[in-house]
Tab-separated table of C-alpha atoms in Angstrom:
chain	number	residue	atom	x	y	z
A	1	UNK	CA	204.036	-15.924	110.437
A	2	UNK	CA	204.104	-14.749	113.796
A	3	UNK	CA	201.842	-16.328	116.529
A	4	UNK	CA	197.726	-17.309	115.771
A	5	UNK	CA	196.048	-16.768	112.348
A	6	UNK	CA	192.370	-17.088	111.249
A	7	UNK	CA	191.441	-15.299	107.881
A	8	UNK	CA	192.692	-14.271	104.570
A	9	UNK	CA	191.320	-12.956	101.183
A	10	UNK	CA	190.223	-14.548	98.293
A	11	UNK	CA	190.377	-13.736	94.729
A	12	UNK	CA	188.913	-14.365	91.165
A	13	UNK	CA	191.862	-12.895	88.812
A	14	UNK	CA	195.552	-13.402	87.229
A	15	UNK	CA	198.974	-12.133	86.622
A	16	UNK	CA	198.308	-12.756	83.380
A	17	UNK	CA	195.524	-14.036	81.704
A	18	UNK	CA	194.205	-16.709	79.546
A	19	UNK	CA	192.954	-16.898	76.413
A	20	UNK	CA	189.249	-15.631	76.335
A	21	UNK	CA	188.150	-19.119	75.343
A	22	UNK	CA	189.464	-19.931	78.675
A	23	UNK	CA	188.496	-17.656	80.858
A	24	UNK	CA	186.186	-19.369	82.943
A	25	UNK	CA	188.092	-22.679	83.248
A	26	UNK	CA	190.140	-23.652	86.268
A	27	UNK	CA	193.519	-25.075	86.020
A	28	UNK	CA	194.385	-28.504	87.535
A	29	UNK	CA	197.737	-30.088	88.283
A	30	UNK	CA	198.171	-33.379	87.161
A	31	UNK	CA	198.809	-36.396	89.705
A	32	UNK	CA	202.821	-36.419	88.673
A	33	UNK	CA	203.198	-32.496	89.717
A	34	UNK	CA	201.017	-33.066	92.775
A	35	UNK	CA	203.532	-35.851	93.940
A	36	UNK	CA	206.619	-33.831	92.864
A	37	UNK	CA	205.656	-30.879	95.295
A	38	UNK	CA	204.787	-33.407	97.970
A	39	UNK	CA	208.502	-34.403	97.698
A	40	UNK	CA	210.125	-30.921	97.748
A	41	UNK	CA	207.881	-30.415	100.451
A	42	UNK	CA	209.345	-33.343	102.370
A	43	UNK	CA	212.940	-33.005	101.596
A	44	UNK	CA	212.352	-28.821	102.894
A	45	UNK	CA	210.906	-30.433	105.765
A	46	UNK	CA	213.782	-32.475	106.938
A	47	UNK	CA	216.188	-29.656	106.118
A	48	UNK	CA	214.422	-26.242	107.973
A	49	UNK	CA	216.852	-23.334	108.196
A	50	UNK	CA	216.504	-20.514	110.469
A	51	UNK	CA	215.805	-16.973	109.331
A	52	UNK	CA	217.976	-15.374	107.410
A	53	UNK	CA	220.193	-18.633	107.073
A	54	UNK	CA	217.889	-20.560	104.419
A	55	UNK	CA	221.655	-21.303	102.276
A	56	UNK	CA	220.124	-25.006	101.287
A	57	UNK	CA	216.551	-24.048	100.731
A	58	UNK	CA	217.854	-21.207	98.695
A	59	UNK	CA	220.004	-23.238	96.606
A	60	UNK	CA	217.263	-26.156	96.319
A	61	UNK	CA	214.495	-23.119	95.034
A	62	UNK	CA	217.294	-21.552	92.489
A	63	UNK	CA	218.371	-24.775	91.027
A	64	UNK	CA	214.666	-25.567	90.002
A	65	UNK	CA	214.176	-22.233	88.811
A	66	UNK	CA	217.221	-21.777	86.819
A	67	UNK	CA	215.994	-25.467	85.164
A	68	UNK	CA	212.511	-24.255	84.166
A	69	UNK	CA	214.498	-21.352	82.414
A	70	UNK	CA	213.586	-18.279	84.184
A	71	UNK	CA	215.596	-15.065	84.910
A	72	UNK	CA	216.795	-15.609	88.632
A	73	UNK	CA	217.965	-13.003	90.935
A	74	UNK	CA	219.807	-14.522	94.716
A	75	UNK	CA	221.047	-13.186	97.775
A	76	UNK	CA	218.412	-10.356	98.103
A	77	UNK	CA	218.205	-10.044	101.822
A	78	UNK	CA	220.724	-12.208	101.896
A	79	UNK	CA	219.180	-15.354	100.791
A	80	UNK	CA	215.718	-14.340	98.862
A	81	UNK	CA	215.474	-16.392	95.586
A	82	UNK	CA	213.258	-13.963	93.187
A	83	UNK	CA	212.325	-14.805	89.669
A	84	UNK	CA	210.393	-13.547	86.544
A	85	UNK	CA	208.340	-15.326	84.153
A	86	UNK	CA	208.078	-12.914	80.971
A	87	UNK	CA	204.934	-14.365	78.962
A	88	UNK	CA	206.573	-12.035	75.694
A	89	UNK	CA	203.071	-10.650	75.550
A	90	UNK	CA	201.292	-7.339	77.008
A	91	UNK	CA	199.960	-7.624	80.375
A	92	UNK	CA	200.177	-6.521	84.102
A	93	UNK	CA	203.018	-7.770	86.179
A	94	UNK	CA	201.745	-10.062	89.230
A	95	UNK	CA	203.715	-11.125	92.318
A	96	UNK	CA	203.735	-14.675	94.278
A	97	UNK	CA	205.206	-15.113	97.780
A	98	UNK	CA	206.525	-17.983	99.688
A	99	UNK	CA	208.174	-17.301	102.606
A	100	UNK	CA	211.246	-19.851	103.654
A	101	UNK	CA	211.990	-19.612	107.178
A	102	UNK	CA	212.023	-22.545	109.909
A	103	UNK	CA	211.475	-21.949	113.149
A	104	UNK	CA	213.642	-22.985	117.111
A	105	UNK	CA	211.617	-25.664	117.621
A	106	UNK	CA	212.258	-28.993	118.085
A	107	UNK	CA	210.048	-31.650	116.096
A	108	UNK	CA	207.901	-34.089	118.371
A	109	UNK	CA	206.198	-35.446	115.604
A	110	UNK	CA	206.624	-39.373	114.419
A	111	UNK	CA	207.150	-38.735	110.569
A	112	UNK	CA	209.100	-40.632	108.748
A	113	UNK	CA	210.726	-37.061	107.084
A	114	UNK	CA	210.739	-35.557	110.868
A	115	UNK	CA	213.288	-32.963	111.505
A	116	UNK	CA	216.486	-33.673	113.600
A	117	UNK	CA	217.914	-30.202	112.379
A	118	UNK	CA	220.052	-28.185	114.779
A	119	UNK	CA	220.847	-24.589	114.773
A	120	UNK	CA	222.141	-21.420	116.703
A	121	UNK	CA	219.309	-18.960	118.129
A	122	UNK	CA	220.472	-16.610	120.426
A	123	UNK	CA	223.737	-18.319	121.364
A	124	UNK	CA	221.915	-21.624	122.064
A	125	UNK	CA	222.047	-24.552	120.301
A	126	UNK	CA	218.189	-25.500	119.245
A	127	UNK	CA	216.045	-27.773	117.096
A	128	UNK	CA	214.947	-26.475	114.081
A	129	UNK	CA	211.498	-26.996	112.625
A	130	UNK	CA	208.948	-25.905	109.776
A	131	UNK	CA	206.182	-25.877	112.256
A	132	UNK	CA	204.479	-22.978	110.446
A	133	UNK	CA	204.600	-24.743	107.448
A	134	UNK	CA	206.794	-22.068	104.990
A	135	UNK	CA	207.977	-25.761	103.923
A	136	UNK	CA	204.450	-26.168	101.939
A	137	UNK	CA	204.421	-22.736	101.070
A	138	UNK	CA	207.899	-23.128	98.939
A	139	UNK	CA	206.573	-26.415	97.741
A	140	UNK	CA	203.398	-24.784	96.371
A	141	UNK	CA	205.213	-21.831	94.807
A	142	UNK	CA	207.711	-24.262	93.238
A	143	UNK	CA	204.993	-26.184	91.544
A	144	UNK	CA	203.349	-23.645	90.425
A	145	UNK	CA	206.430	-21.743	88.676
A	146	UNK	CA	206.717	-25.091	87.108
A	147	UNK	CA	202.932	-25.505	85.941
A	148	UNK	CA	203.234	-21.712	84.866
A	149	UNK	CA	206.424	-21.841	82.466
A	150	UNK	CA	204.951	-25.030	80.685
A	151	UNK	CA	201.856	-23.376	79.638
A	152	UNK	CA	203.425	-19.928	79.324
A	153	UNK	CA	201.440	-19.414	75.855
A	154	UNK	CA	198.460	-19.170	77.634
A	155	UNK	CA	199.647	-16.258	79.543
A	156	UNK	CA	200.151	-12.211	79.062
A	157	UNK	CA	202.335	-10.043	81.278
A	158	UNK	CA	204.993	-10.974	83.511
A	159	UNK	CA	204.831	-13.311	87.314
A	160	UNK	CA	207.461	-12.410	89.768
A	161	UNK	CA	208.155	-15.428	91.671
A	162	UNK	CA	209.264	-14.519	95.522
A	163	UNK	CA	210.905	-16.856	97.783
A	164	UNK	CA	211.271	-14.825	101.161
A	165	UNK	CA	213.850	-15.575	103.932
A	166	UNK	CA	213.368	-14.460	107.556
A	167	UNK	CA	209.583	-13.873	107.803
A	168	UNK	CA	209.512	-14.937	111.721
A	169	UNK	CA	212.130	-12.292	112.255
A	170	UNK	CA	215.701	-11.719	111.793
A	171	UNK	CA	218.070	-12.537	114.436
A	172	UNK	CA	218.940	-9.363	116.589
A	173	UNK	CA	221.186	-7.029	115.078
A	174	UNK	CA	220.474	-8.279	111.544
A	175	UNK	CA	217.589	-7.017	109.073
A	176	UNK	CA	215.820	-9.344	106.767
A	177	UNK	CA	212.473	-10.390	105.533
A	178	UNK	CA	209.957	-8.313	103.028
A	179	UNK	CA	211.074	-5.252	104.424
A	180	UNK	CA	214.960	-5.585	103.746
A	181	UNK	CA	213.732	-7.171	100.131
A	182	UNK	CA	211.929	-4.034	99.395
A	183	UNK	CA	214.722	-1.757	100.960
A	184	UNK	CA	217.332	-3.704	98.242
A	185	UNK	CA	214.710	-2.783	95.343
A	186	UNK	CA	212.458	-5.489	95.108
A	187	UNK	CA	210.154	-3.415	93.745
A	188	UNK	CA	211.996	-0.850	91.882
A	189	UNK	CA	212.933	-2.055	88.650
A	190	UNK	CA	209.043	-4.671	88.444
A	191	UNK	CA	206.415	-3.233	90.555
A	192	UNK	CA	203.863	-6.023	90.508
A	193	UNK	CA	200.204	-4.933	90.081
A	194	UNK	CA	199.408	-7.218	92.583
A	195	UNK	CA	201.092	-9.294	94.853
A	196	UNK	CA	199.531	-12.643	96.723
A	197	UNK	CA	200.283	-14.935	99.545
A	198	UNK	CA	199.087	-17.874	101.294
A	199	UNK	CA	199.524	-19.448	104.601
A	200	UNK	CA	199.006	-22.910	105.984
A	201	UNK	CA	196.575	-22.970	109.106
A	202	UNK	CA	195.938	-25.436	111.599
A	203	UNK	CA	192.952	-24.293	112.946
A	204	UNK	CA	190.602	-25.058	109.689
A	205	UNK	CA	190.454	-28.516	108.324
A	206	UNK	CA	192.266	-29.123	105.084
A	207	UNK	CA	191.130	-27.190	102.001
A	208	UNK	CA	189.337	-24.711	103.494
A	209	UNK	CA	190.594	-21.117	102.707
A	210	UNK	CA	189.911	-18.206	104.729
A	211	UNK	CA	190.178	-14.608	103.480
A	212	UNK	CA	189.201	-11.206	104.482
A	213	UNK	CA	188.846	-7.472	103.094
A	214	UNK	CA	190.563	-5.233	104.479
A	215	UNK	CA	192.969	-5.727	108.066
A	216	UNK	CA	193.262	-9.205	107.861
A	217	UNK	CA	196.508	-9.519	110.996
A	218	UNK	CA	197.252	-7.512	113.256
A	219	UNK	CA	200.508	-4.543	113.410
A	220	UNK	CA	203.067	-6.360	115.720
A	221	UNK	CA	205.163	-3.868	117.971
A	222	UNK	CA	207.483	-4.220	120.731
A	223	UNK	CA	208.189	-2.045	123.776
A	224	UNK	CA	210.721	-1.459	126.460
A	225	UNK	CA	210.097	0.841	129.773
A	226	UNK	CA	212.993	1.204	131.865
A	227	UNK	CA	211.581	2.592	135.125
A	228	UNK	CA	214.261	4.639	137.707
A	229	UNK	CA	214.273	4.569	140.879
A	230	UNK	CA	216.756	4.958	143.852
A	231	UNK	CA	217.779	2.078	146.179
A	232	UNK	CA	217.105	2.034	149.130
A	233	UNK	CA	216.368	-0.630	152.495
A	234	UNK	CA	213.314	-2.283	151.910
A	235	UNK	CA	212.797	-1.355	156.003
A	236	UNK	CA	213.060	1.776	154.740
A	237	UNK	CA	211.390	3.000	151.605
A	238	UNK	CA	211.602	6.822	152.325
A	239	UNK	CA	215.148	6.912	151.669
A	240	UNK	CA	215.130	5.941	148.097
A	241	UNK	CA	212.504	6.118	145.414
A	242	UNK	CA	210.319	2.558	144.989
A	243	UNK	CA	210.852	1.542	140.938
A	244	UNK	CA	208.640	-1.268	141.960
A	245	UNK	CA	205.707	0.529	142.349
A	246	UNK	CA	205.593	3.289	140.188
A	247	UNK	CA	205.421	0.032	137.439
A	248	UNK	CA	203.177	-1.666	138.742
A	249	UNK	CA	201.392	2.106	138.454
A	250	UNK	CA	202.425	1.884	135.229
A	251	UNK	CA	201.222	-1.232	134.008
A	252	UNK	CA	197.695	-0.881	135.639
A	253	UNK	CA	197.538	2.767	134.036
A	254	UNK	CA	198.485	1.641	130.665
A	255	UNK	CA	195.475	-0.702	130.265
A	256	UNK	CA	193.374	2.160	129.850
A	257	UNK	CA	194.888	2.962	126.584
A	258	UNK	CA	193.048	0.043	125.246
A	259	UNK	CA	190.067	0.533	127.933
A	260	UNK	CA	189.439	4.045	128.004
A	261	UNK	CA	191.342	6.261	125.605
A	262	UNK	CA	191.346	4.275	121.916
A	263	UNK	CA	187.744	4.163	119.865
A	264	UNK	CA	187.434	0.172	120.071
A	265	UNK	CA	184.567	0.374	117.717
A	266	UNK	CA	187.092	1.011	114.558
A	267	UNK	CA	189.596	-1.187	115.201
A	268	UNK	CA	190.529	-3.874	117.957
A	269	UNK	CA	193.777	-3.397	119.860
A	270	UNK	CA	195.406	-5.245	122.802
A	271	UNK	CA	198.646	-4.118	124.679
A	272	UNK	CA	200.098	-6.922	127.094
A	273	UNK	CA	203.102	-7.315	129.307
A	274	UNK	CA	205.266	-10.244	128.714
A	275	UNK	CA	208.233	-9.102	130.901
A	276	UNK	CA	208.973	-7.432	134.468
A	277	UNK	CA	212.141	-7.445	136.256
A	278	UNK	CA	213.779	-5.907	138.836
A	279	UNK	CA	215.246	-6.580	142.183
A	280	UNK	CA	217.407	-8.923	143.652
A	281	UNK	CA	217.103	-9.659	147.318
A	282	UNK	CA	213.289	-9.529	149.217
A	283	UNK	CA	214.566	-6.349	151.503
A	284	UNK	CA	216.248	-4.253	149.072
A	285	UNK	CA	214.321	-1.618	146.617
A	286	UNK	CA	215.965	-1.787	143.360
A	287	UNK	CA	216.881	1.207	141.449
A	288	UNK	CA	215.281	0.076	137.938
A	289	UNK	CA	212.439	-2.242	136.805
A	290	UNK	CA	212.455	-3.286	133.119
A	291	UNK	CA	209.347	-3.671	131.840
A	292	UNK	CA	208.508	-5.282	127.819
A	293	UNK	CA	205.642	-5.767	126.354
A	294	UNK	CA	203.586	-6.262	122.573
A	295	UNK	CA	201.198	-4.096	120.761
A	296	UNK	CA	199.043	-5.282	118.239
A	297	UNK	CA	195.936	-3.518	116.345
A	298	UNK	CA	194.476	-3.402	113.294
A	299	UNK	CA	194.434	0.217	112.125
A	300	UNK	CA	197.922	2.953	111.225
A	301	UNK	CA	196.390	5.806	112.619
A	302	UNK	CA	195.707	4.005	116.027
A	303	UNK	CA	198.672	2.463	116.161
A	304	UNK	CA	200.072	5.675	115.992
A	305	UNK	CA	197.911	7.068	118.389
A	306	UNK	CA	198.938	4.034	121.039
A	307	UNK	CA	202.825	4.980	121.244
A	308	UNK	CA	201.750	8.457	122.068
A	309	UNK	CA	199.321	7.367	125.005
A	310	UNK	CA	202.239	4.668	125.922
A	311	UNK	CA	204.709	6.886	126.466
A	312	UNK	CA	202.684	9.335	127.938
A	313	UNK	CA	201.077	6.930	130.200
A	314	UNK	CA	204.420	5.629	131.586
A	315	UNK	CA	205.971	8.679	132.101
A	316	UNK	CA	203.159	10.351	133.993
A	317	UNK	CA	202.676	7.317	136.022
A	318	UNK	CA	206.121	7.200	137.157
A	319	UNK	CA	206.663	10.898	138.040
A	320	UNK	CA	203.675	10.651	140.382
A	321	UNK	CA	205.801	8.264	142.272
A	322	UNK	CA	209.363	10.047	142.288
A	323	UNK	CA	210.727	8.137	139.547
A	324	UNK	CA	211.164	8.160	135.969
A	325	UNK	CA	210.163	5.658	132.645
A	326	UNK	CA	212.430	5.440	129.387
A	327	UNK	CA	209.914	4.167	126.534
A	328	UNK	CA	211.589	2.623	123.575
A	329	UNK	CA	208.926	1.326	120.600
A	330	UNK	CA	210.276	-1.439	118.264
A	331	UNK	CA	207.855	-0.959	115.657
A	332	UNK	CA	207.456	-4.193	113.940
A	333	UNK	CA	205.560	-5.541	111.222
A	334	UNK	CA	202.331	-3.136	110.210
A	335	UNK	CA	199.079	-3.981	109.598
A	336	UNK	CA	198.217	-6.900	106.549
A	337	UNK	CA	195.928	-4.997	104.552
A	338	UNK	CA	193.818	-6.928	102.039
A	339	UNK	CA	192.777	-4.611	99.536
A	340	UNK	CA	189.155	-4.751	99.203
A	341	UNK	CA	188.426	-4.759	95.238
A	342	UNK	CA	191.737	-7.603	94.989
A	343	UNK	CA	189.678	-9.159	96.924
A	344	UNK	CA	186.092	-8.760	95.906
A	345	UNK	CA	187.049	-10.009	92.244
A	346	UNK	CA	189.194	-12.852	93.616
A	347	UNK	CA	186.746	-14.738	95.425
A	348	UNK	CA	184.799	-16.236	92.702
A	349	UNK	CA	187.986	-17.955	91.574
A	350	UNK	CA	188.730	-18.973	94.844
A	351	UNK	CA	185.300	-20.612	95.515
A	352	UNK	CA	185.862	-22.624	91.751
A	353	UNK	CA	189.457	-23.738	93.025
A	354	UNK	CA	188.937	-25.181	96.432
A	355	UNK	CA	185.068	-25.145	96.156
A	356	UNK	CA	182.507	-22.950	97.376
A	357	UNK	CA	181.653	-24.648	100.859
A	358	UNK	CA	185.242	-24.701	101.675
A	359	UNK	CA	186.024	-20.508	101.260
A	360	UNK	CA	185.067	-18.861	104.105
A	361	UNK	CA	185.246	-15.102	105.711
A	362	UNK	CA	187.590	-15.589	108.693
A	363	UNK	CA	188.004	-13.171	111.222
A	364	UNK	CA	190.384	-10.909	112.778
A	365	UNK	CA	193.795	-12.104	113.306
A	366	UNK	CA	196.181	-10.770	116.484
A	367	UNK	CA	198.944	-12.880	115.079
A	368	UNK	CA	201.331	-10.751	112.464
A	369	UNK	CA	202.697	-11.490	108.993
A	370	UNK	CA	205.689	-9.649	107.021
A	371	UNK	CA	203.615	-9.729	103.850
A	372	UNK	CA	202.116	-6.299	104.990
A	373	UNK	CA	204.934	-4.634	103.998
A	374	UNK	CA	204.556	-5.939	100.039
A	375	UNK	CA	200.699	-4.843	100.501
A	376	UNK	CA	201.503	-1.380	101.456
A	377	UNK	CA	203.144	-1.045	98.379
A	378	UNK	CA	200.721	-2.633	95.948
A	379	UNK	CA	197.212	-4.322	95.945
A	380	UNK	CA	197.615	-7.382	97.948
A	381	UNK	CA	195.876	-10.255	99.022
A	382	UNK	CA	197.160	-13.128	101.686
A	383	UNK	CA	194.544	-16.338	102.659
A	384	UNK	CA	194.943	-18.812	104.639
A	385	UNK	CA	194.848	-22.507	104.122
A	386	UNK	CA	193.825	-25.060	106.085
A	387	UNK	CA	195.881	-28.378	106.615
A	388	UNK	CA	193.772	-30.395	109.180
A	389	UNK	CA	192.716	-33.810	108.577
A	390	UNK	CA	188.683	-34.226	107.528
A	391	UNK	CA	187.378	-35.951	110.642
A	392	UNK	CA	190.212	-33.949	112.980
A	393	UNK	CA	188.619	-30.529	114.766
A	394	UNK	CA	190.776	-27.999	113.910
A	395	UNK	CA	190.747	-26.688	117.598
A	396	UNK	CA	192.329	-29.349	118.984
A	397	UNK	CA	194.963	-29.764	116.170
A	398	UNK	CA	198.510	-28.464	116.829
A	399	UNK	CA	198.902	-24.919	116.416
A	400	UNK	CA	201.278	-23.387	113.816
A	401	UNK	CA	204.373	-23.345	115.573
A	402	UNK	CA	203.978	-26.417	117.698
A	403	UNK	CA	206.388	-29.134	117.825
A	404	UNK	CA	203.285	-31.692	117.125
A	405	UNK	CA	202.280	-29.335	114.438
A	406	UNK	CA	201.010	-31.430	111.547
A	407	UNK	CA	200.088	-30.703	108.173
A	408	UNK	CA	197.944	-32.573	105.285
A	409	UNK	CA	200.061	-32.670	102.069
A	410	UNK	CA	196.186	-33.149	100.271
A	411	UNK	CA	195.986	-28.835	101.004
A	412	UNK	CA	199.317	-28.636	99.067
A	413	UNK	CA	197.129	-29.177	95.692
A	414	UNK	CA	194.706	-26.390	96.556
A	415	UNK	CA	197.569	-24.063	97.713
A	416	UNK	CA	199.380	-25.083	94.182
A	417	UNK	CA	196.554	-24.443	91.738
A	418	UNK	CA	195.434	-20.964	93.929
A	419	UNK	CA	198.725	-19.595	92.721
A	420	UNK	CA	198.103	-20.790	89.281
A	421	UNK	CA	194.536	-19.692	89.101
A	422	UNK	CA	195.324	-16.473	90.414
A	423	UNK	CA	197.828	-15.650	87.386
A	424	UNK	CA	195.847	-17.438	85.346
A	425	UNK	CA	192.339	-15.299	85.861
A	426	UNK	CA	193.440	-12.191	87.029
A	427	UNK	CA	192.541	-9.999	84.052
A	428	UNK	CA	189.543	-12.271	83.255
């Protein structure tokens, strides 16, 4: 998951469902499971792999799966473990989704299963870390597959089991993630009916889940301006065109996109900066700044309407000055769309699993999360989880991809028997 979190949506249904007599009942793991996915957990968490390079964690999810007896399916964007659970009865298909990616961080914390991992990210060699916690999520999902094929009689339908690689991002030049799983036909031969997700979440104390209907993160896009100029003697700026000014036009004229020009009341959107170059020496003009920045907001159309105003903005701006702006727009993940009747029904569930003082509406999140590509597609419902100590405030905790990020193995429980629960009840 990219950057901060805060909310997520609940749910009160199933993949497949359980005999009427059981309806109502919620599902516990038993003290033996609970301490099995503690352990996978550990042993991911001293072996993180960087996207699109999660060989051992693939081999580690397959191996279990293939031993429970399910249908696998490997090497979808290029290391996605996917398997189905086929009840042999009527129902709905229904989709579960861990995502497996580590992060280039390197681990500050004192546990005794601390990563010492090293890997290549962009030509460096870097520490490797789960510090956004895809460790638990593969843990959870593991357990649960397990917990689901032993009491497969009490199930109808089909569950589609996804182990994701790459969900912080592929390395450039490389695709990966949900949206290279659904290019490869994730989709096209089992389109779930539904498809859920959970994420880990520093910021709310262990075993609280937080859920929302409707935009739940934010769309996540990059952009590039390459502003032209023509060099000159800084003693003498008539004799070239100034690059330096006509972005810093630029960037002051582009925050009234946000400001001025987009109907805040609909949908929240921010558009930042991150990177300006140009120059190299305090008395010459330069003939190009670069500029780079992120968009994120929380509805399609806007988005939409953002790249127009961008490029607009930075082209007008410059040609006022003598020069000219090249936009480029990386259009990264979309919108994570909750849908609102998913879940509506899904909360009571929710509030039986993890109890109903502990599920809470969150609220908007800036940060971005591949799942929205499996929600555009069908109904879909992510939450988040928290993994904070009782006693700790969540503010001051570690964020998710901290070195010192921490995580309570007591929330892997919760996040284990919400996967089951939401198979389990879905057509109740």
């Amino acid at each position: 998951m990219k950057l901060t979190f805060i909310a997520a949506a609940l749910f009160a249904g199933s993949l497949l469902s359980l005999n009427n007599s059981h309806a109502a009942e919620v599902l516990r793991i038993s003290p033996q499971l609970e301490q099995q996915v503690i352990s996978w957990r550990r042993d991911l968490h001293q072996h993180p792999e960087l996207s699109n390079r999660e060989f051992r964690t693939a081999r580690v999810v397959e191996d279990h799966l293939r031993k429970l007896g399910l249908e696998v399916q490997t090497g979808i964007a290029h290391t996605g473990v996917v398997a189905i659970l086929d009840s042999g009865k009527p129902g709905p298909l229904l989709a579960l989704r861990a995502d497996m990616d580590a992060l280039p961080v390197t681990e500050l914390t004192e546990l005794p299963f601390r990563s010492t991992a090293k890997g290549e990210y962009r030509g460096k060699e870097v520490g490797v870390m789960h510090a956004c916690g895809h460790d638990l999520h593969v843990a959870m999902l593991m357990g649960a597959a397990e917990y689901l094929v032993q009491h497969k009689a009490q199930l109808t339908g089909k569950v589609m089991f996804i182990f994701q690689p790459a969900e912080e991002g592929a390395p450039a030049g490389e695709e990966g993630g949900a949206a290279l799983m659904l290019k490869q036909g994730l989709f096209a031969k089992h389109k779930p009916e539904a498809i859920f997700g959970i994420h880990v979440w520093s910021a709310a104390n262990t075993g609280v889940v937080q859920y929302r209907k409707g935009p739940l993160m934010a769309s996540s896009d990059r952009f590039e301006i390459r502003v032209k100029g023509k060099q000159t003697h800084g003693s003498a700026p008539w004799g070239g065109v100034d690059p330096i000014v006509a972005a810093a036009q630029i960037i002051n004229n582009v925050q009234t996109i946000v400001s001025r020009q987009i109907n805040i009341t609909r949908a929240p959107a921010v558009l930042s900066f991150g990177i300006v170059e140009g120059g190299v020496r305090n008395n010459i003009i330069p003939d190009e700044v670069y500029l780079e920045g992120t968009i994120r907001n929380f509805d399609m159309g806007i988005r939409q309407q953002i790249f127009g105003l961008l490029k607009q903005a930075a082209e007008a701006s410059a040609a006022a000055t003598g020069a000219t702006a090249e936009v480029k727009i990386e259009e990264g993940y979309p919108v994570t769309l909750n849908d609102p009747e998913l879940t509506a029904r899904s909360l009571p569930i929710l509030q039986q699993v993890a109890g109903q003082d502990k599920v809470l509406e969150g609220q908007l999140v800036t940060g971005a999360e591949d799942f929205s590509y499996y929600a555009l597609e069908t109904p879909g419902l992510f939450v988040f989880l928290g993994i904070t100590p009782e006693g700790q405030d969540p503010a001051k905790a570690p964020a998710n991809h901290s070195p010192y990020f921490y995580a309570d193995e007591k929330a892997l429980k919760t996040g284990t028997e919400m996967f089951i629960n939401w198979v389990l009840h879905y057509s109740s």
